[in-house]
Amino acid sequence: MSEAMTSSSEALGAAVAVRAEGASVILGGRMLWSAVDLAVPTGSFVAVLGPNGVGKSTLVRALLGSIPLRTGRLTVLGRPPGAASHEIGYLPQRRSFEPGLRVRGIDIVRLGLDGDRWGMPLMGSSRVSRRARAAAERVAEVIELVGASSYARRPIGGLSGGEQQRLLIAQALVRRPRLMLLDEPLDSLDLPNQGAIAALLARISREHQVTVMMVAHDVNPILPYLDRVVYLAGGSAVEGSPREVITGATLSRLYSAAIEVLETSDGRLVVVGEPEAPHHHSARHDGQ
Amino acid sequence: MSPHLGWNPARDASQLLTYHFMLNALCAGTIVAVMAGVIGWWMVLRRQSFVGHTLAVVGFPGASGAVWLGLSATWGYFGFCVAAATVIAGLPGRPAMGGFSEESSVIGTVQALALASGFLFASLYGGFLNGTTALLFGSFLGVTNGQVWALLAVAVAALGALVAIGRPLLFASVDPYVAEARGVPVRALSFAFVILLGLAAAEASQITGTLLVFALLVMPAAAAQQLTVRLARSLWLSVVIAVLVTWLGLGVAYFSKYPAGFYITTFGFAAYLLAAASRMIAARSGRWGNVMPRTAASLPTAASRP
Ligand SMILES: Nc1ncnc2c1ncn2[C@@H]1O[C@H](COP(=O)(O)OP(=O)(O)OP(=O)(O)O)[C@@H](O)[C@H]1O
Ligand SMILES: [Mg+2]
């Protein structure tokens, strides 16, 4: 059903950063979603929307290569999932550090830069090695970018959820990724901060041709910045521009239920009639 | 021999070093302290103290069994600790951290069984009650040259391995999900670390005794992490505290009739108390107090989208 959307995004002429073809995933014996087709253009800012438990985080983890597909194919930055991990900045959902963790925010960000390299830095290496100095500068730069400089040197366990979240966004950004997969990065931020972070991500996406895929619960604070939306519901997904996807007709088709989308006078979208519980596909559909 | 503590430190030190056994004890203590200071630092960071303690307790039947069979206790410690580490590291646990961490009832059971069978082996050997105390609470008498070399070889190998995996291990320890997404082999690292912890527990047991390994594995690391949040600095500090505590403990034990394990533990505890107190004082005096209020306005705002 999303063929029309796929071809419309290819008509944009941009290369595709994330592609899914007939993808389906089974977790815990249950098919979460199936027949998912996506074509996310390079450099676009995309929100992944949908009710709780529909499989948004699972989609992100499938793109990272940590969950295998049941059927279909995923291509991430032109490669199979997991093969481009060094070019992806990932922020997992709702991760908070133990209150007692005595590691500074700046060290957490630094791990995003070179934490996967073998070996161990000895004390004071930034005074002798040019590479270590460049790394420290890059870390300071992204911390400044997300506005976390004033608390980056405090132990991360003692920071507020929103402060931790900003440092984690810095961590996902630090290696200049070509694709950012952010699972609810705006969680635990207040409304003005949600808008500010979304603006920041949109700017990075536009200036550096970084593709940003961001799972979100509320589309409204980020709506002005979005290029595209992936809406997961009813065991499948639709992709397109926000105005194409967040409509009564598209969502009704997706949920197989009567859905209405109202627009308030200030441009906010309100979805009415979403079924309470996520629509579960049972294992009976496996053969499809 | 009648060691006597005088007021001349140089004379006391030379008294200490006159005896070969004391020299061996100091060498062994230093090696063990360095290894325990480093690996204990990681253990505290990874919240795996319980695992460390279990591994040490499992060393007790290993050592007493080895003595019963006429082998050196050293091999008993290493053999049992590493075998137990292999089993524990393979247990399913927290998905990202690997190994168990919170299954306290299972572990408590294993610890009790280990202590009981250690005591059985000691009884089978017969007339070994002094030896049992030494295994449980530490002894520095009669450290042989061979034992010192064995401790050194194991420590060098373990620390070498740790330096090789240090950075990804740190990533996997504090941020396992992102590390995994980055291609860091989180489970394998966790497995490797528990093995290293088994080696460290076996080493520390030989100086402090099975029941007092925390004196070297936890206290210096915990004290160091209180004193500074800079990673490299607190790691070095942990080693320095462990070595100082060991030297002081062995030195004082030499001049006293009470066991070394007691003194090492007491000095370790004192170091921790001092560190915690100094952190509290630093917090009181507002080292973190001068933080500017943060608002959304401090963020660079993007121009509106076309
Ligand atoms: N490892 C797993 N094994 C079995 N079932 C799982 C596993 N992980 C997730 N699930 C199930 O898959 C479904 C989708 O989970 P997922 O985390 O992707 O949802 P989500 O859309 O991100 O929801 P939320 O908005 O609450 O974050 C849930 O019903 C969850 O219980
Ligand atoms: Mg989720």
Short mmCIF file of C-alpha atoms in Angstrom, two decimals, chain B:
data_model
loop_
_atom_site.label_atom_id
_atom_site.label_comp_id
_atom_site.label_asym_id
_atom_site.label_seq_id
_atom_site.Cartn_x
_atom_site.Cartn_y
_atom_site.Cartn_z
CA MET B 1 63.33 -13.32 66.38
CA SER B 2 61.91 -10.51 68.40
CA PRO B 3 60.95 -7.65 66.17
CA HIS B 4 60.65 -4.45 68.06
CA LEU B 5 59.12 -1.25 66.82
CA GLY B 6 61.33 1.70 67.78
CA TRP B 7 61.22 5.39 67.05
CA ASN B 8 63.73 5.24 64.22
CA PRO B 9 61.85 4.48 60.97
CA ALA B 10 65.03 3.66 59.05
CA ARG B 11 66.00 1.08 61.67
CA ASP B 12 62.52 -0.35 61.67
CA ALA B 13 62.51 -0.67 57.90
CA SER B 14 65.89 -2.35 57.83
CA GLN B 15 64.72 -4.70 60.58
CA LEU B 16 61.75 -5.53 58.34
CA LEU B 17 63.84 -6.34 55.34
CA THR B 18 66.45 -8.43 57.15
CA TYR B 19 64.34 -11.51 56.91
CA HIS B 20 63.86 -13.17 53.57
CA PHE B 21 60.29 -14.14 54.40
CA MET B 22 59.44 -10.52 55.04
CA LEU B 23 60.98 -9.46 51.75
CA ASN B 24 58.94 -12.10 49.96
CA ALA B 25 55.82 -11.00 51.80
CA LEU B 26 56.36 -7.40 50.73
CA CYS B 27 57.02 -8.39 47.10
CA ALA B 28 53.95 -10.60 47.01
CA GLY B 29 51.88 -7.93 48.77
CA THR B 30 52.92 -5.26 46.29
CA ILE B 31 52.15 -7.40 43.25
CA VAL B 32 48.78 -8.37 44.66
CA ALA B 33 47.96 -4.80 45.66
CA VAL B 34 48.66 -3.43 42.18
CA MET B 35 46.55 -6.09 40.54
CA ALA B 36 43.72 -5.79 43.05
CA GLY B 37 43.83 -1.99 42.87
CA VAL B 38 43.34 -2.06 39.10
CA ILE B 39 40.89 -4.90 38.72
CA GLY B 40 38.99 -3.87 41.83
CA TRP B 41 38.55 -0.42 40.29
CA TRP B 42 36.81 -1.99 37.30
CA MET B 43 34.81 -4.26 39.55
CA VAL B 44 33.48 -1.31 41.55
CA LEU B 45 32.71 0.60 38.36
CA ARG B 46 30.82 -2.39 36.96
CA ARG B 47 28.98 -3.05 40.24
CA GLN B 48 30.26 -6.61 40.35
CA SER B 49 31.56 -6.69 43.91
CA PHE B 50 29.32 -9.59 44.77
CA VAL B 51 30.83 -11.62 41.96
CA GLY B 52 34.30 -10.78 43.24
CA HIS B 53 33.46 -11.91 46.73
CA THR B 54 31.95 -15.16 45.51
CA LEU B 55 35.02 -15.93 43.46
CA ALA B 56 37.23 -15.35 46.48
CA VAL B 57 35.12 -17.61 48.67
CA VAL B 58 35.28 -20.35 46.07
CA GLY B 59 39.07 -20.09 46.33
CA PHE B 60 38.93 -21.39 49.91
CA PRO B 61 37.97 -25.02 49.15
CA GLY B 62 40.43 -24.81 46.25
CA ALA B 63 43.28 -23.87 48.51
CA SER B 64 42.44 -26.23 51.36
CA GLY B 65 41.80 -29.04 48.90
CA ALA B 66 45.16 -28.42 47.29
CA VAL B 67 46.89 -28.49 50.68
CA TRP B 68 45.06 -31.71 51.56
CA LEU B 69 46.30 -33.27 48.31
CA GLY B 70 49.81 -32.10 49.08
CA LEU B 71 49.87 -29.37 46.44
CA SER B 72 50.63 -25.70 46.85
CA ALA B 73 47.67 -23.58 47.97
CA THR B 74 48.50 -21.15 45.17
CA TRP B 75 47.38 -23.59 42.51
CA GLY B 76 44.25 -24.37 44.46
CA TYR B 77 43.32 -20.69 44.57
CA PHE B 78 43.98 -20.06 40.90
CA GLY B 79 42.39 -23.29 39.72
CA PHE B 80 39.16 -22.91 41.65
CA CYS B 81 38.77 -19.17 41.16
CA VAL B 82 39.25 -19.37 37.41
CA ALA B 83 36.98 -22.40 37.09
CA ALA B 84 34.27 -20.62 39.08
CA ALA B 85 34.78 -17.48 37.03
CA THR B 86 34.26 -19.45 33.83
CA VAL B 87 30.99 -20.86 35.14
CA ILE B 88 29.73 -17.51 36.46
CA ALA B 89 30.72 -15.62 33.33
CA GLY B 90 28.71 -18.07 31.28
CA LEU B 91 25.52 -17.69 33.31
CA PRO B 92 22.76 -15.79 31.59
CA GLY B 93 22.25 -12.43 33.24
CA ARG B 94 21.47 -8.86 32.40
CA PRO B 95 21.41 -8.92 28.63
CA ALA B 96 23.99 -6.27 28.06
CA MET B 97 26.29 -6.76 31.01
CA GLY B 98 26.52 -10.53 30.80
CA GLY B 99 26.99 -12.78 33.78
CA PHE B 100 24.89 -12.60 36.88
CA SER B 101 24.69 -9.64 39.13
CA GLU B 102 21.64 -9.76 41.29
CA GLU B 103 20.78 -13.41 41.80
CA SER B 104 21.84 -13.18 45.39
CA SER B 105 20.08 -16.27 46.70
CA VAL B 106 21.81 -18.58 44.23
CA ILE B 107 25.15 -17.00 44.97
CA GLY B 108 24.64 -17.08 48.70
CA THR B 109 24.03 -20.80 48.41
CA VAL B 110 27.19 -21.32 46.38
CA GLN B 111 29.21 -19.29 48.88
CA ALA B 112 27.94 -21.36 51.80
CA LEU B 113 28.72 -24.61 50.01
CA ALA B 114 32.20 -23.37 49.15
CA LEU B 115 32.95 -22.41 52.75
CA ALA B 116 31.60 -25.71 54.06
CA SER B 117 33.58 -27.87 51.65
CA GLY B 118 36.69 -25.81 52.28
CA PHE B 119 36.31 -26.55 55.96
CA LEU B 120 35.78 -30.24 55.18
CA PHE B 121 39.02 -30.44 53.19
CA ALA B 122 40.86 -28.67 55.96
CA SER B 123 39.51 -31.18 58.50
CA LEU B 124 40.37 -34.11 56.25
CA TYR B 125 43.92 -32.86 56.12
CA GLY B 126 43.82 -32.87 59.92
CA GLY B 127 45.51 -30.73 62.51
CA PHE B 128 45.20 -27.81 60.18
CA LEU B 129 43.23 -25.34 62.19
CA ASN B 130 45.97 -22.74 62.03
CA GLY B 131 46.10 -23.24 58.30
CA THR B 132 42.36 -22.73 58.01
CA THR B 133 42.60 -19.41 59.77
CA ALA B 134 45.43 -18.44 57.46
CA LEU B 135 43.39 -19.34 54.37
CA LEU B 136 40.38 -17.42 55.60
CA PHE B 137 42.02 -14.40 57.15
CA GLY B 138 45.38 -14.20 55.46
CA SER B 139 48.95 -14.91 56.32
CA PHE B 140 52.16 -13.52 55.01
CA LEU B 141 54.47 -16.01 56.64
CA GLY B 142 56.19 -18.49 54.40
CA VAL B 143 55.57 -16.89 51.02
CA THR B 144 58.00 -18.82 48.83
CA ASN B 145 60.03 -17.47 45.93
CA GLY B 146 58.04 -19.68 43.60
CA GLN B 147 54.81 -18.16 44.87
CA VAL B 148 56.08 -14.65 44.28
CA TRP B 149 56.96 -15.51 40.70
CA ALA B 150 53.60 -17.14 40.12
CA LEU B 151 51.82 -14.07 41.46
CA LEU B 152 53.94 -11.82 39.28
CA ALA B 153 53.38 -13.83 36.11
CA VAL B 154 49.62 -13.92 36.59
CA ALA B 155 49.45 -10.22 37.46
CA VAL B 156 51.48 -9.19 34.40
CA ALA B 157 49.37 -11.32 32.09
CA ALA B 158 46.08 -10.10 33.57
CA LEU B 159 47.04 -6.43 33.57
CA GLY B 160 48.37 -6.73 30.03
CA ALA B 161 45.05 -8.16 28.91
CA LEU B 162 43.19 -5.42 30.73
CA VAL B 163 45.21 -2.68 29.07
CA ALA B 164 44.42 -4.23 25.69
CA ILE B 165 40.66 -4.22 26.29
CA GLY B 166 40.46 -1.17 28.58
CA ARG B 167 38.60 1.32 26.42
CA PRO B 168 35.92 -0.96 24.97
CA LEU B 169 35.49 -2.49 28.42
CA LEU B 170 34.81 0.95 29.83
CA PHE B 171 32.30 1.62 27.04
CA ALA B 172 30.60 -1.72 27.65
CA SER B 173 30.58 -1.13 31.41
CA VAL B 174 28.97 2.30 31.51
CA ASP B 175 26.94 2.28 28.30
CA PRO B 176 26.33 -1.30 27.15
CA TYR B 177 23.53 -0.67 24.65
CA VAL B 178 25.33 2.00 22.68
CA ALA B 179 28.56 0.02 22.87
CA GLU B 180 26.81 -2.98 21.41
CA ALA B 181 25.34 -0.91 18.61
CA ARG B 182 28.84 0.32 17.87
CA GLY B 183 30.04 -3.24 17.39
CA VAL B 184 31.79 -3.61 20.76
CA PRO B 185 31.65 -7.31 21.76
CA VAL B 186 29.91 -6.57 25.05
CA ARG B 187 29.27 -10.16 26.11
CA ALA B 188 32.76 -11.37 25.29
CA LEU B 189 34.29 -8.47 27.21
CA SER B 190 32.09 -9.18 30.18
CA PHE B 191 33.17 -12.80 30.09
CA ALA B 192 36.83 -11.83 29.89
CA PHE B 193 36.44 -9.44 32.79
CA VAL B 194 34.96 -12.05 35.12
CA ILE B 195 37.93 -14.30 34.35
CA LEU B 196 40.31 -11.46 35.20
CA LEU B 197 38.33 -10.86 38.36
CA GLY B 198 38.76 -14.54 39.25
CA LEU B 199 42.53 -14.16 38.89
CA ALA B 200 42.51 -11.01 41.01
CA ALA B 201 40.40 -12.65 43.70
CA ALA B 202 42.77 -15.64 43.76
CA GLU B 203 45.75 -13.32 44.13
CA ALA B 204 44.22 -11.14 46.80
CA SER B 205 43.09 -14.19 48.80
CA GLN B 206 46.70 -15.22 49.18
CA ILE B 207 47.56 -12.08 51.11
CA THR B 208 44.36 -11.03 52.85
CA GLY B 209 42.71 -14.43 53.08
CA THR B 210 39.47 -15.48 51.43
CA LEU B 211 37.16 -13.51 53.64
CA LEU B 212 39.04 -10.23 53.54
CA VAL B 213 39.67 -9.80 49.80
CA PHE B 214 37.47 -6.72 49.82
CA ALA B 215 40.21 -4.96 51.73
CA LEU B 216 42.18 -4.85 48.49
CA LEU B 217 39.52 -5.31 45.83
CA VAL B 218 36.90 -2.84 46.98
CA MET B 219 38.18 -0.40 49.56
CA PRO B 220 40.98 1.26 47.58
CA ALA B 221 38.84 1.51 44.44
CA ALA B 222 35.84 2.84 46.31
CA ALA B 223 38.02 5.38 48.11
CA ALA B 224 39.64 6.49 44.85
CA GLN B 225 36.28 6.90 43.12
CA GLN B 226 35.13 9.05 46.02
CA LEU B 227 38.15 11.29 45.67
CA THR B 228 37.95 12.05 41.96
CA VAL B 229 35.60 11.56 39.03
CA ARG B 230 38.44 11.62 36.51
CA LEU B 231 38.81 8.08 35.31
CA ALA B 232 42.55 7.75 34.78
CA ARG B 233 43.29 9.63 37.97
CA SER B 234 41.03 7.48 40.12
CA LEU B 235 42.47 4.30 38.61
CA TRP B 236 46.00 5.32 39.53
CA LEU B 237 44.83 6.48 42.94
CA SER B 238 43.22 3.13 43.56
CA VAL B 239 46.54 1.38 42.90
CA VAL B 240 48.44 3.79 45.14
CA ILE B 241 46.00 3.33 48.00
CA ALA B 242 46.05 -0.46 47.64
CA VAL B 243 49.85 -0.56 47.73
CA LEU B 244 50.14 1.82 50.68
CA VAL B 245 47.52 -0.04 52.65
CA THR B 246 49.29 -3.34 51.99
CA TRP B 247 52.72 -2.04 52.99
CA LEU B 248 51.37 -0.46 56.14
CA GLY B 249 49.38 -3.57 57.02
CA LEU B 250 52.29 -5.95 56.50
CA GLY B 251 54.70 -3.64 58.26
CA VAL B 252 52.55 -3.24 61.33
CA ALA B 253 51.65 -6.93 61.41
CA TYR B 254 55.35 -7.76 61.49
CA PHE B 255 55.76 -5.90 64.75
CA SER B 256 52.53 -7.12 66.26
CA LYS B 257 51.06 -10.44 67.17
CA TYR B 258 47.81 -9.85 65.28
CA PRO B 259 47.19 -11.00 61.70
CA ALA B 260 48.07 -8.97 58.62
CA GLY B 261 44.58 -9.32 57.16
CA PHE B 262 43.20 -7.37 60.09
CA TYR B 263 45.62 -4.50 59.62
CA ILE B 264 45.26 -4.34 55.85
CA THR B 265 41.49 -4.26 56.19
CA THR B 266 41.64 -1.63 58.90
CA PHE B 267 43.91 0.65 56.88
CA GLY B 268 41.75 0.11 53.80
CA PHE B 269 38.69 1.06 55.78
CA ALA B 270 40.45 4.12 57.14
CA ALA B 271 41.36 5.16 53.59
CA TYR B 272 37.74 4.80 52.54
CA LEU B 273 36.47 6.81 55.50
CA LEU B 274 38.96 9.59 54.82
CA ALA B 275 37.99 9.66 51.14
CA ALA B 276 34.28 9.74 51.91
CA ALA B 277 34.79 12.47 54.50
CA SER B 278 36.86 14.59 52.15
CA ARG B 279 34.22 14.24 49.43
CA MET B 280 31.54 15.35 51.84
CA ILE B 281 33.60 18.34 52.86
CA ALA B 282 34.25 19.21 49.22
CA ALA B 283 30.54 18.96 48.44
CA ARG B 284 29.72 21.12 51.46
CA SER B 285 32.15 23.80 50.40
CA GLY B 286 30.34 23.91 47.09
CA ARG B 287 32.74 22.64 44.50
CA TRP B 288 29.72 21.91 42.33
CA GLY B 289 27.79 24.87 43.65
CA ASN B 290 28.76 27.39 40.99
CA VAL B 291 26.71 25.92 38.20
CA MET B 292 24.84 28.36 36.03
CA PRO B 293 21.12 27.91 35.58
CA ARG B 294 20.36 26.19 32.31
CA THR B 295 17.50 27.13 30.04
CA ALA B 296 16.41 26.44 26.55
CA ALA B 297 17.62 29.90 25.68
CA SER B 298 21.22 28.72 26.00
CA LEU B 299 20.67 26.48 22.97
CA PRO B 300 21.50 27.75 19.56
CA THR B 301 18.19 28.04 17.75
CA ALA B 302 17.98 27.06 14.15
CA ALA B 303 16.58 29.22 11.46
CA SER B 304 13.12 28.06 10.52
CA ARG B 305 12.87 25.40 7.92
CA PRO B 306 12.10 26.39 4.37
#
